[in-house]
Short mmCIF file of C-alpha atoms in Angstrom, two decimals:
data_model
loop_
_atom_site.label_atom_id
_atom_site.label_comp_id
_atom_site.label_asym_id
_atom_site.label_seq_id
_atom_site.Cartn_x
_atom_site.Cartn_y
_atom_site.Cartn_z
CA MET A 22 148.84 165.99 225.79
CA PRO A 23 150.51 165.72 229.35
CA THR A 24 150.92 162.15 230.75
CA ALA A 25 150.45 161.01 234.31
CA ASP A 26 154.07 162.06 235.13
CA GLN A 27 154.22 164.94 232.90
CA PRO A 28 152.10 168.12 234.21
CA ALA A 29 149.85 170.23 231.87
CA TRP A 30 152.35 173.40 232.60
CA ARG A 31 155.27 171.02 231.68
CA ALA A 32 153.45 169.69 228.24
CA GLU A 33 152.85 173.40 227.39
CA ALA A 34 156.25 174.45 227.97
CA GLU A 35 157.75 171.70 225.63
CA ALA A 36 155.19 172.74 223.03
CA HIS A 37 156.37 176.18 223.21
CA LYS A 38 159.88 175.09 222.84
CA ARG A 39 159.34 173.01 219.83
CA ALA A 40 157.77 175.94 218.04
CA MET A 41 160.37 178.36 218.77
CA PRO A 42 163.44 176.44 219.68
CA ARG A 43 166.73 178.43 220.71
CA GLN A 44 168.14 178.72 217.15
CA ARG A 45 165.16 180.58 215.93
CA LEU A 46 164.96 182.80 218.85
CA LEU A 47 168.54 183.64 218.85
CA GLY A 48 168.95 183.95 214.92
CA ASN A 49 165.79 186.16 215.11
CA GLY A 50 166.73 188.95 217.33
CA MET A 51 166.71 187.54 220.93
CA ASP A 52 169.47 188.00 223.10
CA TYR A 53 171.15 184.87 224.34
CA ALA A 54 170.72 185.86 227.91
CA ASP A 55 167.06 186.28 227.72
CA VAL A 56 166.54 182.87 225.89
CA ALA A 57 168.61 180.84 228.37
CA GLU A 58 166.34 182.93 231.23
CA LEU A 59 163.33 181.97 229.30
CA TYR A 60 163.75 178.49 229.11
CA GLU A 61 165.08 178.19 232.68
CA ARG A 62 162.05 179.73 233.83
CA VAL A 63 159.35 177.89 231.88
CA ASP A 64 161.13 174.74 232.69
CA ALA A 65 160.70 175.71 236.48
CA GLY A 66 156.88 176.34 235.91
CA GLU A 67 156.50 179.79 235.11
CA SER A 68 154.33 181.22 232.23
CA TRP A 69 156.00 181.62 228.87
CA SER A 70 154.19 185.07 228.21
CA ASP A 71 154.59 186.18 231.89
CA VAL A 72 158.38 185.64 231.58
CA ASN A 73 158.79 187.16 227.95
CA ALA A 74 156.68 190.21 229.03
CA GLN A 75 159.13 190.65 232.43
CA LEU A 76 162.07 190.31 229.98
CA GLY A 77 160.76 192.92 227.46
CA GLU A 78 159.92 195.20 230.25
CA ARG A 79 163.31 194.92 231.74
CA ASN A 80 165.14 195.69 228.33
CA VAL A 81 162.89 198.71 227.78
CA ALA A 82 163.76 200.21 231.15
CA ARG A 83 167.42 199.48 229.86
CA ALA A 84 166.99 201.43 226.85
CA GLU A 85 165.28 204.32 228.49
CA ALA A 86 168.31 204.56 230.98
CA ALA A 87 170.80 204.33 228.00
CA LEU A 88 168.84 207.06 226.33
CA ARG A 89 169.16 209.39 229.43
CA ALA A 90 172.82 208.91 229.51
CA GLY A 91 173.06 209.94 225.53
CA HIS A 92 174.09 206.37 224.59
CA THR A 93 171.64 206.24 221.50
CA ALA A 94 173.09 203.12 219.87
CA THR A 95 172.77 201.15 223.23
CA ALA A 96 169.35 202.49 223.78
CA ARG A 97 168.46 201.35 220.13
CA SER A 98 169.88 197.63 220.84
CA TRP A 99 167.71 197.44 224.13
CA TYR A 100 164.67 198.42 222.27
CA LEU A 101 164.99 195.88 219.45
CA LEU A 102 165.77 193.28 222.59
CA ALA A 103 162.44 194.31 224.09
CA SER A 104 160.35 194.20 220.99
CA ALA A 105 161.99 190.44 220.37
CA CYS A 106 161.00 189.40 223.83
CA PHE A 107 157.26 191.07 223.49
CA ARG A 108 156.78 189.43 220.06
CA VAL A 109 157.95 185.62 221.26
CA GLY A 110 155.74 186.34 224.56
CA GLN A 111 152.51 187.05 222.58
CA VAL A 112 152.37 184.05 220.51
CA PRO A 113 150.51 181.57 222.71
CA LEU A 114 148.04 184.07 223.56
CA ALA A 115 144.53 184.04 221.81
CA ASP A 116 143.49 186.84 219.77
CA ASP A 117 140.61 187.62 221.98
CA GLU A 118 142.70 187.76 224.99
CA PRO A 119 143.03 191.50 225.75
CA ARG A 120 146.85 190.78 226.78
CA LYS A 121 147.69 189.59 223.69
CA ARG A 122 146.82 193.25 222.06
CA VAL A 123 148.80 194.61 225.19
CA MET A 124 151.76 192.75 224.44
CA TYR A 125 151.66 193.39 220.56
CA ARG A 126 151.30 196.95 221.30
CA GLN A 127 154.49 196.87 223.49
CA LEU A 128 156.35 195.17 220.70
CA ILE A 129 155.30 197.75 218.06
CA SER A 130 156.19 200.59 220.42
CA ALA A 131 159.66 199.09 221.37
CA TYR A 132 160.28 198.49 217.71
CA GLY A 133 159.19 201.81 216.68
CA ALA A 134 161.60 203.24 219.35
CA ALA A 135 164.42 201.72 217.85
CA GLY A 136 163.37 202.69 214.57
CA ALA A 137 163.30 206.29 215.59
CA LEU A 138 166.99 206.08 216.65
CA THR A 139 168.29 204.48 213.28
CA ASP A 140 169.81 206.63 210.77
CA PRO A 141 167.88 207.00 208.34
CA PRO A 142 164.89 206.42 210.68
CA VAL A 143 162.54 203.47 210.26
CA GLU A 144 159.32 204.37 208.87
CA ARG A 145 156.00 202.61 209.84
CA ILE A 146 153.75 202.64 206.84
CA GLU A 147 149.93 201.51 206.35
CA VAL A 148 148.74 200.63 202.93
CA PRO A 149 144.82 200.99 202.52
CA TYR A 150 143.27 197.66 201.57
CA ARG A 151 139.85 196.39 202.19
CA GLN A 152 138.35 197.69 205.34
CA GLY A 153 141.92 198.42 207.01
CA ALA A 154 145.43 198.58 206.20
CA LEU A 155 148.31 196.37 205.43
CA CYS A 156 151.09 197.48 207.99
CA GLY A 157 154.71 197.51 207.75
CA TRP A 158 158.04 198.67 208.64
CA LEU A 159 160.26 200.64 205.74
CA HIS A 160 163.84 200.43 206.40
CA ARG A 161 166.32 202.46 203.69
CA PRO A 162 170.04 202.50 203.70
CA ALA A 163 171.62 205.75 203.66
CA ALA A 164 171.61 206.83 200.08
CA ASP A 165 171.15 209.99 197.95
CA GLU A 166 169.47 207.93 195.08
CA SER A 167 166.56 205.61 194.69
CA VAL A 168 167.14 202.19 195.74
CA PRO A 169 165.73 198.79 195.00
CA VAL A 170 163.51 197.27 197.64
CA VAL A 171 162.75 193.72 199.11
CA ILE A 172 159.21 192.78 200.61
CA VAL A 173 159.74 190.30 203.21
CA LEU A 174 156.86 188.45 205.04
CA GLY A 175 156.13 185.39 207.26
CA GLY A 176 153.77 182.69 207.64
CA PHE A 177 150.82 181.42 209.13
CA ASP A 178 151.39 183.36 212.35
CA GLY A 179 153.91 185.87 210.65
CA TRP A 180 154.94 188.96 212.68
CA ARG A 181 157.24 191.10 210.27
CA GLU A 182 159.62 192.08 213.03
CA GLU A 183 160.67 188.41 213.40
CA TYR A 184 162.73 189.28 210.19
CA HIS A 185 164.41 192.33 211.43
CA VAL A 186 167.85 190.47 211.60
CA GLY A 187 167.67 189.30 207.86
CA ALA A 188 166.75 193.01 207.10
CA THR A 189 170.15 194.36 208.33
CA TYR A 190 171.91 192.13 205.68
CA LEU A 191 169.86 193.53 203.05
CA LEU A 192 170.61 196.97 204.09
CA GLU A 193 174.36 196.63 204.46
CA ARG A 194 173.90 195.59 200.66
CA GLY A 195 172.52 198.94 199.73
CA LEU A 196 168.66 197.48 199.37
CA ALA A 197 165.54 199.11 201.24
CA VAL A 198 163.33 196.35 203.03
CA LEU A 199 159.73 196.60 203.98
CA LEU A 200 159.06 194.13 206.73
CA VAL A 201 155.02 193.57 206.08
CA ASP A 202 152.07 191.84 207.74
CA GLY A 203 149.95 190.41 204.97
CA PRO A 204 146.20 189.51 205.21
CA GLY A 205 145.79 187.28 208.51
CA GLN A 206 149.04 188.26 209.78
CA GLY A 207 150.35 190.23 212.80
CA GLU A 208 149.16 193.62 213.02
CA THR A 209 147.41 193.51 209.90
CA ARG A 210 145.04 190.78 211.23
CA LEU A 211 145.09 191.84 214.99
CA PHE A 212 144.29 195.48 214.74
CA HIS A 213 142.59 195.67 211.10
CA GLY A 214 140.78 192.54 211.13
CA ILE A 215 141.71 191.53 207.68
CA HIS A 216 142.40 187.83 206.78
CA MET A 217 143.64 186.01 204.01
CA GLU A 218 141.12 184.79 201.30
CA HIS A 219 141.56 184.07 197.67
CA GLY A 220 142.89 187.01 195.78
CA VAL A 221 145.66 187.49 198.68
CA GLU A 222 148.05 188.53 195.77
CA HIS A 223 146.34 191.53 195.19
CA ALA A 224 147.22 192.50 198.89
CA PHE A 225 150.94 192.20 197.93
CA SER A 226 150.48 194.01 194.55
CA ALA A 227 148.88 196.93 196.43
CA VAL A 228 151.98 197.13 198.68
CA ILE A 229 153.98 197.13 195.42
CA ASP A 230 151.94 199.97 194.11
CA HIS A 231 152.48 201.89 197.23
CA LEU A 232 156.40 201.44 197.08
CA LEU A 233 156.80 202.30 193.48
CA ALA A 234 154.84 205.62 194.30
CA ASP A 235 157.76 206.61 196.34
CA ASP A 236 160.65 208.42 194.57
CA ARG A 237 163.16 207.07 196.98
CA VAL A 238 162.52 203.56 195.82
CA ALA A 239 163.78 202.57 192.49
CA PRO A 240 161.59 200.19 190.20
CA SER A 241 163.08 196.93 190.90
CA VAL A 242 161.38 195.10 193.60
CA ALA A 243 162.02 191.82 194.97
CA ILE A 244 159.76 189.45 197.62
CA TRP A 245 161.09 187.17 200.23
CA GLY A 246 158.77 184.81 202.01
CA ASN A 247 159.40 182.56 204.80
CA SER A 248 157.44 179.46 205.63
CA MET A 249 153.90 179.80 204.37
CA GLY A 250 155.19 182.93 203.43
CA GLY A 251 157.14 181.46 200.55
CA TYR A 252 153.53 180.19 199.11
CA LEU A 253 152.65 183.84 199.23
CA ALA A 254 155.93 185.04 197.57
CA ALA A 255 155.78 182.68 194.81
CA LEU A 256 152.03 183.39 194.21
CA THR A 257 152.68 186.99 193.99
CA ALA A 258 155.71 186.79 191.78
CA ALA A 259 153.46 184.51 189.51
CA THR A 260 150.77 187.09 189.06
CA ASP A 261 152.50 190.30 189.36
CA PRO A 262 154.99 191.14 186.41
CA ARG A 263 156.64 193.97 188.56
CA ILE A 264 158.52 191.37 190.72
CA THR A 265 162.10 191.23 189.74
CA ALA A 266 163.29 188.43 192.11
CA CYS A 267 161.58 185.89 194.54
CA VAL A 268 163.00 184.04 197.60
CA VAL A 269 160.90 181.17 198.85
CA ASN A 270 162.36 180.04 202.26
CA GLY A 271 160.79 176.92 203.73
CA GLY A 272 157.75 177.14 201.62
CA THR A 273 155.48 174.88 199.87
CA ILE A 274 152.94 174.52 197.03
CA ARG A 275 150.30 173.35 199.39
CA PRO A 276 150.26 175.04 202.74
CA VAL A 277 147.55 172.89 204.37
CA GLU A 278 150.10 169.97 204.42
CA THR A 279 150.85 170.87 208.07
CA ALA A 280 147.40 170.63 209.29
CA ASP A 281 147.12 167.20 207.57
CA ARG A 282 150.30 165.80 209.46
CA TYR A 283 149.53 168.00 212.60
CA PRO A 284 145.93 168.26 213.40
CA ARG A 285 146.23 170.96 216.02
CA PHE A 286 147.74 173.37 213.59
CA ILE A 287 144.49 173.81 212.13
CA ASP A 288 144.09 176.55 214.97
CA LYS A 289 146.98 178.65 213.01
CA VAL A 290 145.02 178.13 209.97
CA ARG A 291 141.57 179.41 211.59
CA LEU A 292 143.26 182.55 212.75
CA LEU A 293 144.64 183.14 209.54
CA LEU A 294 141.71 182.76 207.66
CA GLY A 295 139.29 184.05 210.26
CA ILE A 296 137.07 181.10 210.02
CA ASP A 297 136.28 179.60 213.48
CA ASP A 298 135.01 176.22 212.23
CA PRO A 299 138.14 174.00 211.95
CA ASP A 300 136.51 171.63 209.33
CA LYS A 301 135.74 174.72 207.07
CA ALA A 302 139.08 176.25 207.77
CA ARG A 303 140.63 173.15 206.46
CA GLU A 304 138.48 172.92 203.36
CA VAL A 305 139.08 176.59 202.51
CA MET A 306 142.84 176.23 203.14
CA SER A 307 143.07 173.04 200.94
CA THR A 308 142.04 175.20 198.12
CA PHE A 309 145.25 177.17 198.15
CA VAL A 310 147.58 175.29 195.80
CA LEU A 311 150.27 176.52 193.40
CA ASP A 312 149.69 174.11 190.51
CA GLY A 313 151.98 173.79 187.51
CA GLU A 314 150.19 176.18 185.46
CA LEU A 315 150.36 179.02 187.73
CA LEU A 316 153.83 178.18 188.65
CA SER A 317 154.61 178.33 184.83
CA ALA A 318 153.87 181.96 185.15
CA LEU A 319 156.49 182.71 187.49
CA ARG A 320 159.24 184.13 185.26
CA CYS A 321 161.33 186.04 187.57
CA SER A 322 164.48 185.24 189.17
CA LEU A 323 163.93 182.50 191.77
CA LEU A 324 165.98 181.08 194.75
CA VAL A 325 164.40 178.50 196.67
CA LEU A 326 165.85 177.24 200.36
CA HIS A 327 164.70 174.23 202.48
CA GLY A 328 165.89 172.00 205.02
CA THR A 329 165.74 168.15 204.00
CA PRO A 330 164.46 167.06 207.42
CA ASP A 331 161.81 169.86 207.35
CA ARG A 332 158.37 168.42 208.74
CA VAL A 333 156.57 171.68 208.62
CA PHE A 334 156.49 171.63 204.86
CA LEU A 335 158.26 168.82 203.16
CA VAL A 336 161.10 169.35 200.81
CA GLU A 337 159.39 167.30 197.96
CA ASN A 338 156.76 170.13 198.04
CA ALA A 339 159.43 172.73 197.84
CA ARG A 340 160.89 170.81 194.92
CA ALA A 341 157.58 170.74 193.25
CA LEU A 342 157.55 174.55 193.28
CA PHE A 343 161.22 174.98 192.39
CA GLY A 344 160.41 172.64 189.37
CA HIS A 345 157.40 173.67 187.88
CA ALA A 346 158.71 177.56 188.23
CA GLY A 347 158.83 178.98 184.81
CA SER A 348 161.86 180.90 185.67
CA SER A 349 165.02 180.41 183.37
CA ASP A 350 167.10 181.91 186.43
CA LYS A 351 166.55 179.69 189.56
CA THR A 352 168.78 178.49 192.19
CA TRP A 353 167.83 175.58 194.51
CA ASN A 354 169.65 175.42 198.04
CA GLU A 355 169.21 172.23 200.32
CA TRP A 356 170.51 171.75 203.88
CA PRO A 357 170.63 168.06 204.83
CA ASP A 358 170.29 169.02 208.27
CA GLY A 359 168.17 172.10 208.09
CA ASP A 360 165.19 172.95 210.16
CA HIS A 361 162.47 174.72 209.05
CA CYS A 362 163.19 177.98 207.56
CA ILE A 363 167.15 177.19 208.21
CA TYR A 364 167.07 178.79 211.26
CA ASN A 365 169.93 176.62 212.43
CA HIS A 366 172.06 178.10 209.48
CA SER A 367 170.98 181.74 209.87
CA HIS A 368 174.29 183.63 209.13
CA GLU A 369 174.82 181.21 205.99
CA LYS A 370 171.25 181.63 205.03
CA HIS A 371 170.93 185.66 205.58
CA THR A 372 174.38 186.26 203.49
CA LEU A 373 173.29 183.63 200.70
CA VAL A 374 169.78 185.39 200.20
CA SER A 375 171.19 189.19 200.58
CA ASP A 376 173.95 188.38 198.32
CA TRP A 377 171.66 186.80 195.78
CA LEU A 378 169.00 189.53 195.68
CA ALA A 379 171.58 192.32 195.58
CA ASP A 380 173.37 190.71 192.52
CA ARG A 381 169.81 190.31 190.86
CA LEU A 382 168.32 193.90 192.07
CA LYS A 383 171.49 196.22 191.95
CA GLY A 384 172.55 194.15 188.65
CA ASP A 385 168.98 194.96 187.14
CA ARG A 386 169.93 198.71 187.46
CA ALA A 387 173.07 198.58 185.58
#
């Protein structure tokens, strides 16, 4: 809350910076110059969304100029940076605010434009589910044979494009990647009206069905969940035996724990579940728990990463997930200074996860 000597805009700017610190923005695809300008301008009183929209539009103009000059690689890089700006800018906007949809379409358009300039091109996919579709981007390495695939997803306010950087590490190791918005997340929620409810694991099983029907994909499937997505990844791995390997980054056995400590977080829960009443949303979210019996069914290879001081999801809840998992091949990595999802050790995290997955998925084919 703003104080007598802290105006409302200042409190809002500080809240956005806490939720999206520099290490998160840089580690997940924004350009350093854009992050520096964003922080400087919001500190001077400009709107977080306005600044990001302007940065994104400027990067799109740079991409278009590069494309006209025949500099395809440069154009692709500017489109990716534009998409990152639009993605970060739409975060504070309410779902029913028309501008959010405008900015979200801009991020999809810019990311798609970058994907079209990739070899092989990134494919936008929609997996039919309930009354709409689960939306994703399929990245494939240049290969003449079928390759294993990793499903990557985010958390409460997940948007798949945030994990583009991690996808590049997987592609370098010969793995395909599906960046997906699950129920209650990103495009799947905003444009298809699909929210998270019990049985959410069936959504990811539908995604696996879709992937395995593609003859370019080998029958070796992993799932990598970040933040609350770590809960979803573990849930899916415990209920779908087709999962070969599971990565839980910054996850928990009990996602409602964040709202217990930070009551305002319930707004993100409401959006995820599609429940307007905050008390009802808390009640429903409290029923999503990975207990020992369920986790004992998680038998695939398991990698869990967590930061000791993480206050979004406490380290002891990640340890409980790891401890109860029935896998005989499980690895725990903890950073004493790690922030939520290990944003402050981005390269180390991405190399560790990608090498671990390549060892399990490509070794599984041998």
